[in-house]
Amino acid sequence: MRYKQSLQGILTICRKAGRFSMGLEPAKDAVYGGRASGLLVCTDASARSKKEAAYFAGQAEIPCLEIPFTKLEMGQCVGMAAGVLAVCDDGFFGRIAALMQQPEAEKPPP
């Protein structure tokens, strides 16, 4: 639970800094425009959205991660219920990726 709270905090700060492109088409534009550091896909995004996000990320050689939030939970964090988000900042994306790669027992408190 604390792990998700840490992710929520980072996502909220990233949104306030204006470092997101939210939604499949805006995320695709950010990827192909060279602004995206990586893509985040919600757990309940459609199979088509997940497939397209992985394809765009592969084309641009950037990571595509499935984040442990539903679209509704993501909407509460960032203000828009989107299934795919492009993070347009290396620092923010690096911190999100690092948190997601830690084993559950080692995930830091908020």
XYZ file of C-alpha atoms in Angstrom:
110
model
C 0.000 0.000 0.000
C 2.779 2.433 0.844
C 4.388 1.584 -2.472
C 1.273 2.805 -4.304
C 1.225 5.942 -2.154
C 4.830 6.684 -3.173
C 3.895 6.250 -6.828
C 0.832 8.460 -6.372
C 3.024 11.190 -4.907
C 5.466 11.086 -7.805
C 2.646 11.049 -10.365
C 0.965 14.014 -8.694
C 4.193 16.038 -8.688
C 4.833 15.082 -12.310
C 1.345 16.294 -13.271
C 1.817 19.585 -11.429
C 5.114 20.067 -13.265
C 3.310 19.531 -16.594
C 5.423 16.531 -17.564
C 2.618 14.233 -18.760
C 0.858 13.638 -22.035
C -2.376 11.893 -21.076
C -4.327 9.604 -23.378
C -3.216 7.313 -26.196
C -3.041 9.885 -29.015
C -1.282 12.644 -26.983
C 1.134 9.998 -25.653
C 1.810 8.815 -29.206
C 2.510 12.408 -30.264
C 4.937 12.822 -27.340
C 6.722 9.577 -28.266
C 7.093 10.452 -31.923
C 7.970 14.057 -31.044
C 10.900 12.834 -28.969
C 9.551 14.301 -25.732
C 8.579 11.066 -23.944
C 10.993 9.332 -21.571
C 8.651 6.369 -21.203
C 5.032 5.246 -21.251
C 2.819 4.165 -18.372
C -0.163 1.898 -19.024
C -2.944 1.305 -16.485
C -3.895 -2.236 -15.498
C -7.412 -1.895 -16.924
C -6.432 -0.262 -20.221
C -7.834 -2.112 -23.220
C -5.744 -4.809 -24.860
C -5.603 -2.648 -27.986
C -4.271 0.360 -26.035
C -1.653 -1.793 -24.315
C -0.553 -3.259 -27.639
C -0.346 0.147 -29.340
C 1.545 1.710 -26.423
C 4.077 -1.140 -26.486
C 4.454 -0.709 -30.247
C 5.037 3.074 -30.012
C 7.522 2.604 -27.192
C 9.362 -0.087 -29.137
C 9.598 2.141 -32.195
C 11.090 4.966 -30.110
C 13.197 2.576 -28.000
C 11.759 3.823 -24.721
C 10.300 1.745 -21.860
C 6.600 0.955 -21.546
C 5.538 -0.030 -18.018
C 2.237 -1.302 -16.688
C 1.575 0.735 -13.555
C -0.472 -0.827 -10.728
C -3.358 1.650 -11.022
C -6.712 1.497 -12.756
C -7.791 4.361 -14.993
C -9.979 5.661 -12.164
C -7.089 5.620 -9.686
C -4.859 7.315 -12.249
C -7.536 9.942 -12.773
C -7.512 10.673 -9.044
C -3.719 11.172 -9.190
C -3.399 13.202 -12.359
C -6.839 14.687 -12.921
C -7.773 12.690 -16.021
C -8.834 9.068 -16.330
C -6.457 7.949 -19.064
C -5.219 4.424 -19.724
C -1.922 5.491 -21.304
C 0.368 8.299 -20.182
C 3.672 9.514 -21.546
C 6.100 10.805 -18.927
C 8.082 13.624 -20.523
C 10.893 13.882 -17.981
C 13.824 11.497 -17.487
C 14.031 12.116 -13.734
C 10.371 11.434 -13.029
C 10.284 8.368 -15.251
C 13.489 7.035 -13.720
C 12.068 7.320 -10.215
C 8.799 5.627 -11.229
C 10.687 2.786 -12.936
C 12.999 2.345 -9.944
C 10.053 2.089 -7.550
C 8.319 -0.470 -9.740
C 11.410 -2.684 -10.028
C 11.963 -3.088 -6.284
C 10.765 -6.285 -4.619
C 7.561 -5.714 -2.626
C 9.330 -6.221 0.734
C 11.880 -3.498 -0.080
C 9.519 -0.863 -1.416
C 10.052 2.333 0.551
C 7.485 4.045 2.732
C 6.023 7.291 1.373
